[in-house]
Amino acid sequence: MTAINPVTDLSQDGEIAVVTLNSPPVNALSAQVREGLFEAFSQANASDAKAIVLICEGRTFIAGADISEFGGAMTGPSLQDVQGQIESSPKPVVAAIHGTALGGGLEVALCAHYRVAVPSARLGLPEVALGLLPGAGGTQRLPRIVGVEKALEMVTSGQHVPAKAALAISLVDELVEEGKLREGALAFARKAVAEGKPLVKVRDNNAKLEAARGHPEIFANFRKANARKFRGFLAPENNIKAVEAAVNAASFEAGLNDERRLFMELMSGTQARAQQYFFFSERKAAKIDDIPDDTRPRDVRKVGMIGAGTMGGGIAMCFANAGIPVVLVDSAQEALDRGVQRIKGNYAATVAKGRLAQSDMDKRMGLIHPSVNLGSAADADIVVEAVFERMDVKEDMFRKLDAIVQQGAILATNTSTLDVDRIAAATTRPQEVIGTHFFSPANVMRLLEVVRGSKTAPDVLATTMKLGKTLKKVPVVSGVCDGFIGNRMLEKYGQQSLFLIEEGATPAQVDAALERWGMAMGPFTMYDMAGNDIGWEIRKRRAKERPDMVYSKFADRICEKGWFGQKTGRGWYRYEKGSRKPIRDPEVEEMLAQYRRDLNIPQRSVSDDEIVERCIFALVNEGARILEEGIALRASDIDMVYLTGYGFPPYRGGPMFYADSVGLGKVLTSIQSFQKGYQGSQWQPAPLLVKLAKEGKRFNS
Ligand code: NAD
């Protein structure tokens, strides 16, 4: 065995040379890995070996590019140099794949003449998720093996294809027994030598491309079928164009040049930066500065879920999906039965769509134990409360939980707006109390705001953050304030959406402008979906708590009519029976005109640009306050909340990233101009925004 460098070895087993990479944790294509590969292959090529196996130590094959190199200067041989060295080897090269061969990893494997894999391996080109395309020949080689349609699907979805499926589309040539990758790959290489198998260069394999040549409808149809999914994103389109280039370019090299150009176009744009920031921000959100990494989380073996309503049912499903038993408690038998039926219905729908096996549904249902007796939750390790959103109800519940539930258990509340410290004060153990703010539908939405009370113990916080991950959520820490991070900002956004219609816009115009800009759903469609009565209740409470609060009273007129949204068939829009499609309602617009007359608000025409600026900068300004007050630990946490819980477009990176990319000076100037407009007193630029704008700095330093 020869050590080529600290991460690469070259050895020989009989007539087969073996290049072994060992660069933990994931054998990413760092400068050192590229250097090692280049040198190892040049030595193996010069040796008397008859074939070469490329294999990795550790938990995976090359899992991708070294993302920390993005944007910086590259040193050492380029990935293309390494690929050339492998592909032009005069001896058969066999890539031996376990774990994941993703992105640059698969692009390297595609330069080998053969690929073998263990059944648990997965292969894919996930660059699209980072706002990019596979820029090392992936879009040119992949369709040559799997065909154009499959390649389009893979590069635009970024999906990881399991080895068995990869075998079916010829992406791997043979599956070898789990745990015996080295032996299997060596045997394959020996056979290749013995049988004189040809040196298959994927780049020369044009049959599948020729089949697609002269059929532009393949691409047109694909674009059309995915138009909604790709809306606003640049990367899927450039991925499609690159595969199109593979089909139509005069040569493989010409296709590579097109791929390079399309890659650079993405790489130099804001979208790719935003999507990479999204990727890194998720990991960052797990870090809490004053909680040491080695804080021991508590074991969570049993959960008590209190309240079997909309949220309780969804949250119980999250636990059952993760294999954790839940007692689901509701005070009313009827509500409990309804809750269980709804859970069953949800699972059954997933089974019907073929996305869940009946046996898995049965297993999950078997983990949910309904009860009308709060005492059934006494031995739970964590109790999550999702009863009615009223302080007296919550305080009463926590007093009872304090008396019943075993010591050492975490007591969590799913409140969306109430003071977690006050709820904690109803118990004799406020250090065990925390907020777990799930989003609706709880079994689908990824965001989990973890609300740290002033007395919450460090290990309670650490346990809850870990539990969030176990539930496959994105846990983000928030301090205690009215609405926490997400809903507190949303209030300002909502306030502007209503002022805009008071001045002359319609709900449909506001929604359309924001959706065109990239929001998954406009605010009025969102209110109708969530139920207008929820906001109404909150407004009534706040009218008492904060009588000086300025807000549009027009929403109250809608609620007074009983138009609570989708559930009542009418809200800001009309809904046909059984449909969720909002239909513009002239009666609402007439009520709006009447409201303006009643309040003497002159009507003017409002531009789409103004709608977007006012709503989005309202988020940014409140975000700046949240950051300054320490409610959020960092700007990127605020962005994670909006990206994973509020349908903010990933390619804009979240409100704070977006503000940074627009320039904080520009944001401040706009806010100052809004101060002179309608309800201008509601616009007070956040001190942090003013400071950073003056210093020419950003929220994300
Ligand atoms: P819901 O009205 O659908 O469900 C509440 C359930 O609690 C009902 O089944 C009720 O019977 C039960 N309940 C009431 N008092 C009880 C008691 N003393 N003991 C046991 N069960 C009791 O409400 P929801 O929408 O599920 O909201 C629950 C909580 O989650 C609220 O705090 C709400 O603010 C919060 N939340 C709601 C949403 C949402 O979109 N609906 C989102 C995030 C957070």
PDB file of C-alpha atoms in Angstrom, residues 156-292:
ATOM      1  CA  THR A 156     -34.399  19.129 -11.734  1.00  0.00           C
ATOM      2  CA  SER A 157     -35.579  17.283  -8.635  1.00  0.00           C
ATOM      3  CA  GLY A 158     -32.179  16.465  -7.200  1.00  0.00           C
ATOM      4  CA  GLN A 159     -33.643  13.113  -6.104  1.00  0.00           C
ATOM      5  CA  HIS A 160     -31.385  10.409  -4.677  1.00  0.00           C
ATOM      6  CA  VAL A 161     -31.939   7.209  -6.662  1.00  0.00           C
ATOM      7  CA  PRO A 162     -31.599   3.981  -4.639  1.00  0.00           C
ATOM      8  CA  ALA A 163     -29.071   1.500  -6.043  1.00  0.00           C
ATOM      9  CA  LYS A 164     -31.700  -0.993  -7.153  1.00  0.00           C
ATOM     10  CA  ALA A 165     -33.510   1.641  -9.200  1.00  0.00           C
ATOM     11  CA  ALA A 166     -30.133   2.859 -10.464  1.00  0.00           C
ATOM     12  CA  LEU A 167     -29.440  -0.680 -11.725  1.00  0.00           C
ATOM     13  CA  ALA A 168     -32.756  -0.689 -13.578  1.00  0.00           C
ATOM     14  CA  ILE A 169     -31.791   2.491 -15.462  1.00  0.00           C
ATOM     15  CA  SER A 170     -28.207   1.248 -16.079  1.00  0.00           C
ATOM     16  CA  LEU A 171     -26.713   3.923 -13.863  1.00  0.00           C
ATOM     17  CA  VAL A 172     -24.923   1.101 -12.062  1.00  0.00           C
ATOM     18  CA  ASP A 173     -23.793  -2.058 -13.795  1.00  0.00           C
ATOM     19  CA  GLU A 174     -24.033  -4.521 -10.925  1.00  0.00           C
ATOM     20  CA  LEU A 175     -25.213  -4.727  -7.335  1.00  0.00           C
ATOM     21  CA  VAL A 176     -22.853  -6.424  -4.902  1.00  0.00           C
ATOM     22  CA  GLU A 177     -23.608  -7.860  -1.526  1.00  0.00           C
ATOM     23  CA  GLU A 178     -23.971  -5.386   1.339  1.00  0.00           C
ATOM     24  CA  GLY A 179     -20.769  -5.204   3.375  1.00  0.00           C
ATOM     25  CA  LYS A 180     -18.732  -6.922   0.626  1.00  0.00           C
ATOM     26  CA  LEU A 181     -18.162  -3.946  -1.654  1.00  0.00           C
ATOM     27  CA  ARG A 182     -14.410  -4.350  -2.015  1.00  0.00           C
ATOM     28  CA  GLU A 183     -14.609  -8.042  -2.832  1.00  0.00           C
ATOM     29  CA  GLY A 184     -17.494  -7.457  -5.222  1.00  0.00           C
ATOM     30  CA  ALA A 185     -15.736  -4.636  -7.034  1.00  0.00           C
ATOM     31  CA  LEU A 186     -12.505  -6.632  -7.297  1.00  0.00           C
ATOM     32  CA  ALA A 187     -14.404  -9.618  -8.717  1.00  0.00           C
ATOM     33  CA  PHE A 188     -16.134  -7.342 -11.230  1.00  0.00           C
ATOM     34  CA  ALA A 189     -12.777  -5.850 -12.273  1.00  0.00           C
ATOM     35  CA  ARG A 190     -11.183  -9.287 -12.652  1.00  0.00           C
ATOM     36  CA  LYS A 191     -14.082 -10.409 -14.788  1.00  0.00           C
ATOM     37  CA  ALA A 192     -13.749  -7.273 -16.913  1.00  0.00           C
ATOM     38  CA  VAL A 193     -10.085  -8.076 -17.469  1.00  0.00           C
ATOM     39  CA  ALA A 194     -10.713 -11.776 -18.144  1.00  0.00           C
ATOM     40  CA  GLU A 195     -13.519 -11.089 -20.594  1.00  0.00           C
ATOM     41  CA  GLY A 196     -11.690  -8.203 -22.202  1.00  0.00           C
ATOM     42  CA  LYS A 197     -14.630  -5.901 -21.524  1.00  0.00           C
ATOM     43  CA  PRO A 198     -14.402  -2.653 -23.506  1.00  0.00           C
ATOM     44  CA  LEU A 199     -13.489   0.683 -21.921  1.00  0.00           C
ATOM     45  CA  VAL A 200     -16.960   2.169 -21.925  1.00  0.00           C
ATOM     46  CA  LYS A 201     -16.687   5.938 -21.980  1.00  0.00           C
ATOM     47  CA  VAL A 202     -20.049   7.405 -21.158  1.00  0.00           C
ATOM     48  CA  ARG A 203     -19.165  10.526 -23.163  1.00  0.00           C
ATOM     49  CA  ASP A 204     -19.048   8.515 -26.400  1.00  0.00           C
ATOM     50  CA  ASN A 205     -22.377   6.831 -25.861  1.00  0.00           C
ATOM     51  CA  ASN A 206     -24.796   8.806 -28.047  1.00  0.00           C
ATOM     52  CA  ALA A 207     -27.645   6.395 -28.779  1.00  0.00           C
ATOM     53  CA  LYS A 208     -30.045   7.758 -26.161  1.00  0.00           C
ATOM     54  CA  LEU A 209     -29.359  11.358 -27.166  1.00  0.00           C
ATOM     55  CA  GLU A 210     -29.926  10.613 -30.828  1.00  0.00           C
ATOM     56  CA  ALA A 211     -33.301   9.147 -29.956  1.00  0.00           C
ATOM     57  CA  ALA A 212     -34.300  12.505 -28.469  1.00  0.00           C
ATOM     58  CA  ARG A 213     -32.807  14.660 -31.215  1.00  0.00           C
ATOM     59  CA  GLY A 214     -35.468  16.385 -33.318  1.00  0.00           C
ATOM     60  CA  HIS A 215     -38.034  16.022 -30.511  1.00  0.00           C
ATOM     61  CA  PRO A 216     -38.160  19.424 -28.828  1.00  0.00           C
ATOM     62  CA  GLU A 217     -41.582  18.476 -27.462  1.00  0.00           C
ATOM     63  CA  ILE A 218     -39.851  16.308 -24.848  1.00  0.00           C
ATOM     64  CA  PHE A 219     -38.486  19.483 -23.264  1.00  0.00           C
ATOM     65  CA  ALA A 220     -41.590  21.585 -23.899  1.00  0.00           C
ATOM     66  CA  ASN A 221     -43.781  18.979 -22.209  1.00  0.00           C
ATOM     67  CA  PHE A 222     -41.430  18.645 -19.278  1.00  0.00           C
ATOM     68  CA  ARG A 223     -41.373  22.420 -18.742  1.00  0.00           C
ATOM     69  CA  LYS A 224     -45.138  22.595 -18.950  1.00  0.00           C
ATOM     70  CA  ALA A 225     -45.742  19.716 -16.558  1.00  0.00           C
ATOM     71  CA  ASN A 226     -43.460  21.302 -13.947  1.00  0.00           C
ATOM     72  CA  ALA A 227     -44.189  24.992 -14.494  1.00  0.00           C
ATOM     73  CA  ARG A 228     -45.808  25.451 -11.112  1.00  0.00           C
ATOM     74  CA  LYS A 229     -43.105  23.658  -9.213  1.00  0.00           C
ATOM     75  CA  PHE A 230     -40.286  25.578 -10.913  1.00  0.00           C
ATOM     76  CA  ARG A 231     -41.976  28.990 -10.741  1.00  0.00           C
ATOM     77  CA  GLY A 232     -39.472  31.698  -9.896  1.00  0.00           C
ATOM     78  CA  PHE A 233     -36.453  29.361  -9.672  1.00  0.00           C
ATOM     79  CA  LEU A 234     -33.658  29.837 -12.218  1.00  0.00           C
ATOM     80  CA  ALA A 235     -31.785  26.591 -11.568  1.00  0.00           C
ATOM     81  CA  PRO A 236     -34.347  24.070 -12.912  1.00  0.00           C
ATOM     82  CA  GLU A 237     -34.506  25.915 -16.234  1.00  0.00           C
ATOM     83  CA  ASN A 238     -30.726  26.009 -16.606  1.00  0.00           C
ATOM     84  CA  ASN A 239     -30.585  22.302 -15.765  1.00  0.00           C
ATOM     85  CA  ILE A 240     -33.110  21.646 -18.524  1.00  0.00           C
ATOM     86  CA  LYS A 241     -31.147  23.812 -20.953  1.00  0.00           C
ATOM     87  CA  ALA A 242     -27.977  21.897 -20.142  1.00  0.00           C
ATOM     88  CA  VAL A 243     -29.628  18.540 -20.902  1.00  0.00           C
ATOM     89  CA  GLU A 244     -31.028  20.114 -24.066  1.00  0.00           C
ATOM     90  CA  ALA A 245     -27.459  21.064 -24.940  1.00  0.00           C
ATOM     91  CA  ALA A 246     -26.360  17.455 -24.469  1.00  0.00           C
ATOM     92  CA  VAL A 247     -28.900  16.473 -27.112  1.00  0.00           C
ATOM     93  CA  ASN A 248     -28.333  19.271 -29.588  1.00  0.00           C
ATOM     94  CA  ALA A 249     -24.688  20.321 -29.267  1.00  0.00           C
ATOM     95  CA  ALA A 250     -22.343  19.480 -32.122  1.00  0.00           C
ATOM     96  CA  SER A 251     -20.021  17.509 -29.834  1.00  0.00           C
ATOM     97  CA  PHE A 252     -19.535  16.353 -26.244  1.00  0.00           C
ATOM     98  CA  GLU A 253     -17.067  19.242 -25.723  1.00  0.00           C
ATOM     99  CA  ALA A 254     -19.536  21.770 -27.114  1.00  0.00           C
ATOM    100  CA  GLY A 255     -22.163  20.433 -24.699  1.00  0.00           C
ATOM    101  CA  LEU A 256     -19.697  20.731 -21.823  1.00  0.00           C
ATOM    102  CA  ASN A 257     -19.062  24.359 -22.778  1.00  0.00           C
ATOM    103  CA  ASP A 258     -22.787  25.069 -22.713  1.00  0.00           C
ATOM    104  CA  GLU A 259     -23.045  23.366 -19.335  1.00  0.00           C
ATOM    105  CA  ARG A 260     -20.159  25.478 -18.044  1.00  0.00           C
ATOM    106  CA  ARG A 261     -21.765  28.711 -19.233  1.00  0.00           C
ATOM    107  CA  LEU A 262     -25.151  27.786 -17.737  1.00  0.00           C
ATOM    108  CA  PHE A 263     -23.423  26.810 -14.499  1.00  0.00           C
ATOM    109  CA  MET A 264     -21.541  30.114 -14.259  1.00  0.00           C
ATOM    110  CA  GLU A 265     -24.748  32.005 -14.924  1.00  0.00           C
ATOM    111  CA  LEU A 266     -26.273  30.392 -11.835  1.00  0.00           C
ATOM    112  CA  MET A 267     -23.124  30.531  -9.744  1.00  0.00           C
ATOM    113  CA  SER A 268     -22.748  34.280 -10.172  1.00  0.00           C
ATOM    114  CA  GLY A 269     -26.408  35.016  -9.362  1.00  0.00           C
ATOM    115  CA  THR A 270     -28.170  35.820  -6.101  1.00  0.00           C
ATOM    116  CA  GLN A 271     -30.440  32.764  -6.197  1.00  0.00           C
ATOM    117  CA  ALA A 272     -27.621  30.261  -5.807  1.00  0.00           C
ATOM    118  CA  ARG A 273     -26.188  32.270  -2.932  1.00  0.00           C
ATOM    119  CA  ALA A 274     -29.616  32.402  -1.320  1.00  0.00           C
ATOM    120  CA  GLN A 275     -30.179  28.661  -1.659  1.00  0.00           C
ATOM    121  CA  GLN A 276     -26.720  27.801  -0.310  1.00  0.00           C
ATOM    122  CA  TYR A 277     -27.329  30.156   2.596  1.00  0.00           C
ATOM    123  CA  PHE A 278     -30.584  28.262   3.237  1.00  0.00           C
ATOM    124  CA  PHE A 279     -28.604  25.022   3.356  1.00  0.00           C
ATOM    125  CA  PHE A 280     -26.028  26.330   5.834  1.00  0.00           C
ATOM    126  CA  SER A 281     -28.581  28.213   7.926  1.00  0.00           C
ATOM    127  CA  GLU A 282     -30.454  25.031   8.754  1.00  0.00           C
ATOM    128  CA  ARG A 283     -27.319  23.573  10.329  1.00  0.00           C
ATOM    129  CA  LYS A 284     -26.522  26.811  12.119  1.00  0.00           C
ATOM    130  CA  ALA A 285     -29.986  26.976  13.684  1.00  0.00           C
ATOM    131  CA  ALA A 286     -29.146  23.903  15.780  1.00  0.00           C
ATOM    132  CA  LYS A 287     -26.338  25.754  17.574  1.00  0.00           C
ATOM    133  CA  ILE A 288     -27.106  27.677  20.734  1.00  0.00           C
ATOM    134  CA  ASP A 289     -24.123  29.623  21.990  1.00  0.00           C
ATOM    135  CA  ASP A 290     -24.688  29.308  25.733  1.00  0.00           C
ATOM    136  CA  ILE A 291     -25.576  25.600  25.599  1.00  0.00           C
ATOM    137  CA  PRO A 292     -22.471  23.424  25.387  1.00  0.00           C
TER     138      PRO A 292
END
